[in-house]
């Protein structure tokens, strides 16, 4: 966490609302290392909380309403309490700005319902690049939920808090995301990856060898249709699961309830696109298992090959890549020092994650940036991230 962030948020909160914050919380963004679109399919993923995040500050105020301040955007919003549900407008009848819907969703989902004893003011600021696939929205929801729960003395177990934030995103912001972003933000650890099983929601830390640095190369592609394309992929995975349930004659909650052997038998009978989406998910689960084993025996080259294979499957089977992401991964593959590279997160734009030895990072960064500039005539920001501690009250 940037050590100056909490002070800056505290100062601006006091100046804007005329009261100092009573509770503050910090939640980091995340980078998905392996296991793409596996979360809502009950699968497996490896991710890290990053060293950039969002800090939220809250204080009570007497009227039954909530005032929101997005410091970095210099925007405000207002909500009558108790929060009514998705689609609630501000008191003047205007739709809430997109960022404010995450907080409205969190306020609505808190058990006692904030607003029962007056209202609250909330402000936030952070250093996660927006739209780069590093989950600034989940960090906003998690930081807001932690701070508001503390303000209302709610003890919310981490898994319930993650679900509450997911519901805020699903129902209030319209993205049918799984739990990857929220759980990685909550369960991140210094120099470690979180290995998450979305069937059981168990997470454990896998130490990342000191010989690995994670570079995030941002394509700058912010696909206007990314949200609907994401929801569409999810729909196809659910259709594949329904087909399997029908063919196998037993209840199937999600693709994880189908064995890889059953899938191979049924794939040729399924709609071809749904079968390709499901194949991506099955193989990603296998790659995550293999990657954990590779990291545990220190086989970094094997780990890297799994990242490249994951990208290829995104490109060909899940079709959630784009020319800019493909270009960066292809360039990275040609550099002997690179361990692995793949798209990270929902896809259709956003960032590539590259793993490499720390001393090779400057040269890899320069090569990727030059080649991206030559090919697409615009810069490609690359930043090194450090796997960091998870969300917390400050
Ligand atoms: C986005 C979603 C996550 C997950 C990833 C893809 O980040 O918010 O829930 O589905 O895409 O793995």
CSV table of N, CA, C and O in Angstrom, one decimal, residues 319-388:
chain,number,residue,atom,x,y,z
A,319,UNK,N,-12.0,-17.5,-26.7
A,319,UNK,CA,-12.1,-16.3,-27.6
A,319,UNK,C,-12.4,-15.1,-26.8
A,319,UNK,O,-13.3,-14.3,-27.1
A,320,UNK,N,-11.6,-14.8,-25.8
A,320,UNK,CA,-11.7,-13.6,-25.0
A,320,UNK,C,-10.4,-12.8,-25.1
A,320,UNK,O,-10.1,-12.0,-24.2
A,321,UNK,N,-9.6,-13.1,-26.2
A,321,UNK,CA,-8.4,-12.3,-26.3
A,321,UNK,C,-8.6,-11.2,-27.4
A,321,UNK,O,-9.8,-11.0,-27.8
A,322,UNK,N,-7.6,-10.5,-27.8
A,322,UNK,CA,-7.7,-9.4,-28.8
A,322,UNK,C,-6.3,-9.3,-29.4
A,322,UNK,O,-5.3,-9.8,-28.8
A,323,UNK,N,-6.2,-8.6,-30.6
A,323,UNK,CA,-4.9,-8.6,-31.2
A,323,UNK,C,-3.8,-8.0,-30.4
A,323,UNK,O,-2.6,-8.4,-30.4
A,324,UNK,N,-4.1,-7.0,-29.5
A,324,UNK,CA,-3.1,-6.3,-28.7
A,324,UNK,C,-2.6,-7.3,-27.6
A,324,UNK,O,-1.4,-7.4,-27.4
A,325,UNK,N,-3.5,-8.1,-27.0
A,325,UNK,CA,-3.1,-9.0,-26.0
A,325,UNK,C,-2.2,-10.1,-26.7
A,325,UNK,O,-1.2,-10.5,-26.2
A,326,UNK,N,-2.7,-10.6,-27.8
A,326,UNK,CA,-2.0,-11.7,-28.5
A,326,UNK,C,-0.6,-11.2,-28.9
A,326,UNK,O,0.4,-12.0,-28.8
A,327,UNK,N,-0.5,-10.0,-29.3
A,327,UNK,CA,0.8,-9.4,-29.7
A,327,UNK,C,1.8,-9.4,-28.6
A,327,UNK,O,3.0,-9.9,-28.7
A,328,UNK,N,1.4,-8.9,-27.4
A,328,UNK,CA,2.3,-8.9,-26.2
A,328,UNK,C,2.7,-10.3,-25.8
A,328,UNK,O,3.9,-10.5,-25.5
A,329,UNK,N,1.8,-11.2,-25.8
A,329,UNK,CA,2.1,-12.6,-25.4
A,329,UNK,C,3.1,-13.2,-26.4
A,329,UNK,O,4.1,-13.8,-26.0
A,330,UNK,N,2.9,-13.0,-27.6
A,330,UNK,CA,3.8,-13.5,-28.7
A,330,UNK,C,5.2,-12.9,-28.5
A,330,UNK,O,6.2,-13.6,-28.6
A,331,UNK,N,5.2,-11.6,-28.3
A,331,UNK,CA,6.6,-11.0,-28.1
A,331,UNK,C,7.3,-11.5,-26.9
A,331,UNK,O,8.4,-11.8,-26.9
A,332,UNK,N,6.5,-11.7,-25.8
A,332,UNK,CA,7.1,-12.2,-24.6
A,332,UNK,C,7.6,-13.6,-24.8
A,332,UNK,O,8.7,-13.9,-24.3
A,333,UNK,N,6.9,-14.4,-25.5
A,333,UNK,CA,7.3,-15.8,-25.7
A,333,UNK,C,8.7,-15.8,-26.4
A,333,UNK,O,9.4,-16.8,-26.2
A,334,UNK,N,9.0,-14.8,-27.2
A,334,UNK,CA,10.2,-14.9,-28.0
A,334,UNK,C,11.4,-14.4,-27.2
A,334,UNK,O,12.6,-14.5,-27.6
A,335,UNK,N,11.2,-13.9,-25.9
A,335,UNK,CA,12.3,-13.5,-25.1
A,335,UNK,C,12.7,-14.6,-24.2
A,335,UNK,O,11.9,-15.1,-23.4
A,336,UNK,N,14.0,-15.1,-24.3
A,336,UNK,CA,14.4,-16.3,-23.6
A,336,UNK,C,14.2,-16.1,-22.0
A,336,UNK,O,14.0,-17.1,-21.3
A,337,UNK,N,14.4,-14.8,-21.5
A,337,UNK,CA,14.3,-14.7,-20.1
A,337,UNK,C,12.9,-14.8,-19.5
A,337,UNK,O,12.7,-15.1,-18.3
A,338,UNK,N,11.9,-14.6,-20.4
A,338,UNK,CA,10.5,-14.6,-19.9
A,338,UNK,C,10.1,-16.0,-19.4
A,338,UNK,O,10.4,-17.0,-20.1
A,339,UNK,N,9.5,-16.1,-18.2
A,339,UNK,CA,9.0,-17.4,-17.7
A,339,UNK,C,7.7,-17.8,-18.4
A,339,UNK,O,7.6,-18.9,-19.0
A,340,UNK,N,6.7,-16.9,-18.3
A,340,UNK,CA,5.4,-17.1,-18.9
A,340,UNK,C,4.7,-15.8,-19.1
A,340,UNK,O,5.0,-14.8,-18.6
A,341,UNK,N,3.6,-15.9,-20.0
A,341,UNK,CA,2.8,-14.7,-20.2
A,341,UNK,C,1.4,-15.1,-20.7
A,341,UNK,O,1.3,-16.1,-21.4
A,342,UNK,N,0.4,-14.4,-20.3
A,342,UNK,CA,-1.0,-14.7,-20.7
A,342,UNK,C,-1.8,-13.4,-20.4
A,342,UNK,O,-1.4,-12.5,-19.6
A,343,UNK,N,-3.0,-13.4,-21.0
A,343,UNK,CA,-4.0,-12.4,-20.6
A,343,UNK,C,-4.4,-12.6,-19.2
A,343,UNK,O,-4.4,-13.8,-18.7
A,344,UNK,N,-4.8,-11.6,-18.5
A,344,UNK,CA,-5.2,-11.7,-17.1
A,344,UNK,C,-6.5,-11.1,-16.9
A,344,UNK,O,-6.8,-9.9,-17.3
A,345,UNK,N,-7.5,-11.8,-16.3
A,345,UNK,CA,-8.8,-11.2,-16.0
A,345,UNK,C,-9.8,-11.6,-17.0
A,345,UNK,O,-9.7,-12.5,-17.8
A,346,UNK,N,-10.8,-10.7,-17.1
A,346,UNK,CA,-12.0,-11.1,-18.0
A,346,UNK,C,-11.6,-11.2,-19.5
A,346,UNK,O,-12.2,-12.0,-20.2
A,347,UNK,N,-10.6,-10.4,-19.9
A,347,UNK,CA,-10.2,-10.5,-21.3
A,347,UNK,C,-10.9,-9.4,-22.2
A,347,UNK,O,-11.4,-8.4,-21.6
A,348,UNK,N,-10.9,-9.6,-23.5
A,348,UNK,CA,-11.4,-8.6,-24.5
A,348,UNK,C,-10.7,-7.3,-24.4
A,348,UNK,O,-11.3,-6.2,-24.6
A,349,UNK,N,-9.4,-7.3,-23.9
A,349,UNK,CA,-8.7,-6.0,-23.6
A,349,UNK,C,-8.1,-6.1,-22.3
A,349,UNK,O,-8.0,-7.2,-21.7
A,350,UNK,N,-7.7,-5.0,-21.7
A,350,UNK,CA,-7.0,-5.1,-20.4
A,350,UNK,C,-5.6,-5.4,-20.5
A,350,UNK,O,-4.9,-5.0,-21.4
A,351,UNK,N,-5.1,-6.3,-19.6
A,351,UNK,CA,-3.6,-6.5,-19.4
A,351,UNK,C,-3.2,-7.9,-19.7
A,351,UNK,O,-3.9,-8.8,-19.5
A,352,UNK,N,-1.8,-7.9,-20.0
A,352,UNK,CA,-1.1,-9.2,-20.0
A,352,UNK,C,-0.3,-9.3,-18.8
A,352,UNK,O,0.3,-8.3,-18.3
A,353,UNK,N,-0.2,-10.5,-18.1
A,353,UNK,CA,0.7,-10.6,-17.0
A,353,UNK,C,1.9,-11.5,-17.5
A,353,UNK,O,1.7,-12.5,-18.2
A,354,UNK,N,3.1,-11.0,-17.2
A,354,UNK,CA,4.3,-11.6,-17.7
A,354,UNK,C,5.1,-12.0,-16.4
A,354,UNK,O,5.3,-11.1,-15.5
A,355,UNK,N,5.6,-13.2,-16.3
A,355,UNK,CA,6.5,-13.6,-15.2
A,355,UNK,C,7.9,-13.7,-15.7
A,355,UNK,O,8.1,-14.2,-16.8
A,356,UNK,N,8.9,-13.2,-14.9
A,356,UNK,CA,10.2,-13.1,-15.3
A,356,UNK,C,11.2,-13.0,-14.1
A,356,UNK,O,10.7,-12.6,-13.0
A,357,UNK,N,12.5,-13.3,-14.3
A,357,UNK,CA,13.4,-13.0,-13.2
A,357,UNK,C,13.6,-11.5,-13.0
A,357,UNK,O,13.6,-10.8,-14.0
A,358,UNK,N,13.7,-11.0,-11.8
A,358,UNK,CA,13.7,-9.6,-11.5
A,358,UNK,C,14.8,-8.8,-12.3
A,358,UNK,O,14.5,-7.8,-12.9
A,359,UNK,N,16.0,-9.4,-12.5
A,359,UNK,CA,17.0,-8.7,-13.2
A,359,UNK,C,16.8,-8.5,-14.7
A,359,UNK,O,17.4,-7.7,-15.4
A,360,UNK,N,15.9,-9.4,-15.2
A,360,UNK,CA,15.6,-9.2,-16.7
A,360,UNK,C,14.4,-8.3,-16.9
A,360,UNK,O,14.1,-7.9,-18.1
A,361,UNK,N,13.7,-7.8,-15.8
A,361,UNK,CA,12.5,-7.0,-16.0
A,361,UNK,C,12.7,-5.7,-16.8
A,361,UNK,O,11.9,-5.5,-17.7
A,362,UNK,N,13.8,-5.0,-16.5
A,362,UNK,CA,13.9,-3.7,-17.3
A,362,UNK,C,14.0,-3.9,-18.8
A,362,UNK,O,13.4,-3.2,-19.6
A,363,UNK,N,14.8,-4.9,-19.2
A,363,UNK,CA,14.9,-5.2,-20.6
A,363,UNK,C,13.7,-5.7,-21.3
A,363,UNK,O,13.3,-5.3,-22.4
A,364,UNK,N,13.0,-6.6,-20.6
A,364,UNK,CA,11.7,-7.1,-21.1
A,364,UNK,C,10.7,-6.0,-21.2
A,364,UNK,O,10.0,-5.9,-22.2
A,365,UNK,N,10.6,-5.1,-20.2
A,365,UNK,CA,9.7,-4.0,-20.3
A,365,UNK,C,10.0,-3.2,-21.5
A,365,UNK,O,9.0,-2.9,-22.3
A,366,UNK,N,11.2,-2.8,-21.7
A,366,UNK,CA,11.6,-2.0,-22.9
A,366,UNK,C,11.2,-2.6,-24.2
A,366,UNK,O,10.7,-2.0,-25.1
A,367,UNK,N,11.6,-3.9,-24.3
A,367,UNK,CA,11.3,-4.6,-25.5
A,367,UNK,C,9.8,-4.7,-25.8
A,367,UNK,O,9.3,-4.4,-27.0
A,368,UNK,N,9.0,-5.0,-24.8
A,368,UNK,CA,7.5,-5.1,-25.0
A,368,UNK,C,7.0,-3.7,-25.4
A,368,UNK,O,6.2,-3.6,-26.3
A,369,UNK,N,7.5,-2.7,-24.7
A,369,UNK,CA,6.9,-1.3,-25.0
A,369,UNK,C,7.3,-0.9,-26.4
A,369,UNK,O,6.4,-0.4,-27.1
A,370,UNK,N,8.5,-1.1,-26.8
A,370,UNK,CA,8.9,-0.7,-28.2
A,370,UNK,C,8.1,-1.5,-29.2
A,370,UNK,O,7.6,-0.9,-30.2
A,371,UNK,N,8.0,-2.8,-29.0
A,371,UNK,CA,7.3,-3.5,-30.1
A,371,UNK,C,5.8,-3.2,-30.1
A,371,UNK,O,5.2,-3.1,-31.2
A,372,UNK,N,5.2,-2.9,-29.0
A,372,UNK,CA,3.8,-2.5,-29.0
A,372,UNK,C,3.6,-1.1,-29.7
A,372,UNK,O,2.7,-0.9,-30.5
A,373,UNK,N,4.6,-0.2,-29.4
A,373,UNK,CA,4.5,1.1,-30.0
A,373,UNK,C,4.6,1.0,-31.5
A,373,UNK,O,3.9,1.6,-32.2
A,374,UNK,N,5.6,0.2,-32.0
A,374,UNK,CA,5.8,0.0,-33.4
A,374,UNK,C,4.5,-0.6,-34.1
A,374,UNK,O,4.1,-0.2,-35.1
A,375,UNK,N,3.9,-1.5,-33.4
A,375,UNK,CA,2.8,-2.2,-34.0
A,375,UNK,C,1.5,-1.4,-34.0
A,375,UNK,O,0.7,-1.4,-34.9
A,376,UNK,N,1.3,-0.8,-32.8
A,376,UNK,CA,-0.1,-0.1,-32.6
A,376,UNK,C,0.0,1.4,-32.5
A,376,UNK,O,-1.0,2.0,-32.3
A,377,UNK,N,1.2,2.0,-32.7
A,377,UNK,CA,1.4,3.4,-32.7
A,377,UNK,C,0.8,4.1,-31.4
A,377,UNK,O,0.2,5.2,-31.5
A,378,UNK,N,0.9,3.4,-30.3
A,378,UNK,CA,0.6,4.1,-29.0
A,378,UNK,C,1.4,3.3,-27.9
A,378,UNK,O,1.8,2.2,-28.1
A,379,UNK,N,1.6,4.0,-26.8
A,379,UNK,CA,2.4,3.4,-25.7
A,379,UNK,C,1.7,2.3,-25.0
A,379,UNK,O,0.4,2.2,-25.0
A,380,UNK,N,2.4,1.5,-24.3
A,380,UNK,CA,1.9,0.4,-23.5
A,380,UNK,C,2.5,0.5,-22.1
A,380,UNK,O,3.7,0.1,-21.9
A,381,UNK,N,1.8,1.0,-21.1
A,381,UNK,CA,2.4,1.1,-19.8
A,381,UNK,C,2.6,-0.3,-19.2
A,381,UNK,O,1.8,-1.2,-19.4
A,382,UNK,N,3.8,-0.5,-18.7
A,382,UNK,CA,4.2,-1.8,-18.1
A,382,UNK,C,4.6,-1.5,-16.6
A,382,UNK,O,5.4,-0.6,-16.4
A,383,UNK,N,4.0,-2.2,-15.7
A,383,UNK,CA,4.4,-1.9,-14.3
A,383,UNK,C,4.7,-3.3,-13.6
A,383,UNK,O,4.1,-4.3,-13.9
A,384,UNK,N,5.7,-3.3,-12.7
A,384,UNK,CA,6.0,-4.5,-11.9
A,384,UNK,C,5.1,-4.4,-10.7
A,384,UNK,O,5.0,-3.4,-10.0
A,385,UNK,N,4.5,-5.5,-10.4
A,385,UNK,CA,3.7,-5.5,-9.2
A,385,UNK,C,4.3,-6.5,-8.2
A,385,UNK,O,5.0,-7.5,-8.5
A,386,UNK,N,4.0,-6.3,-6.9
A,386,UNK,CA,4.5,-7.2,-5.8
A,386,UNK,C,3.3,-7.8,-5.2
A,386,UNK,O,2.4,-7.1,-4.7
A,387,UNK,N,3.3,-9.2,-5.2
A,387,UNK,CA,2.2,-9.8,-4.4
A,387,UNK,C,2.2,-9.3,-3.0
A,387,UNK,O,3.2,-9.3,-2.3
A,388,UNK,N,1.0,-8.9,-2.5
A,388,UNK,CA,1.0,-8.1,-1.3
A,388,UNK,C,-0.1,-8.6,-0.4
A,388,UNK,O,-1.0,-9.4,-0.8
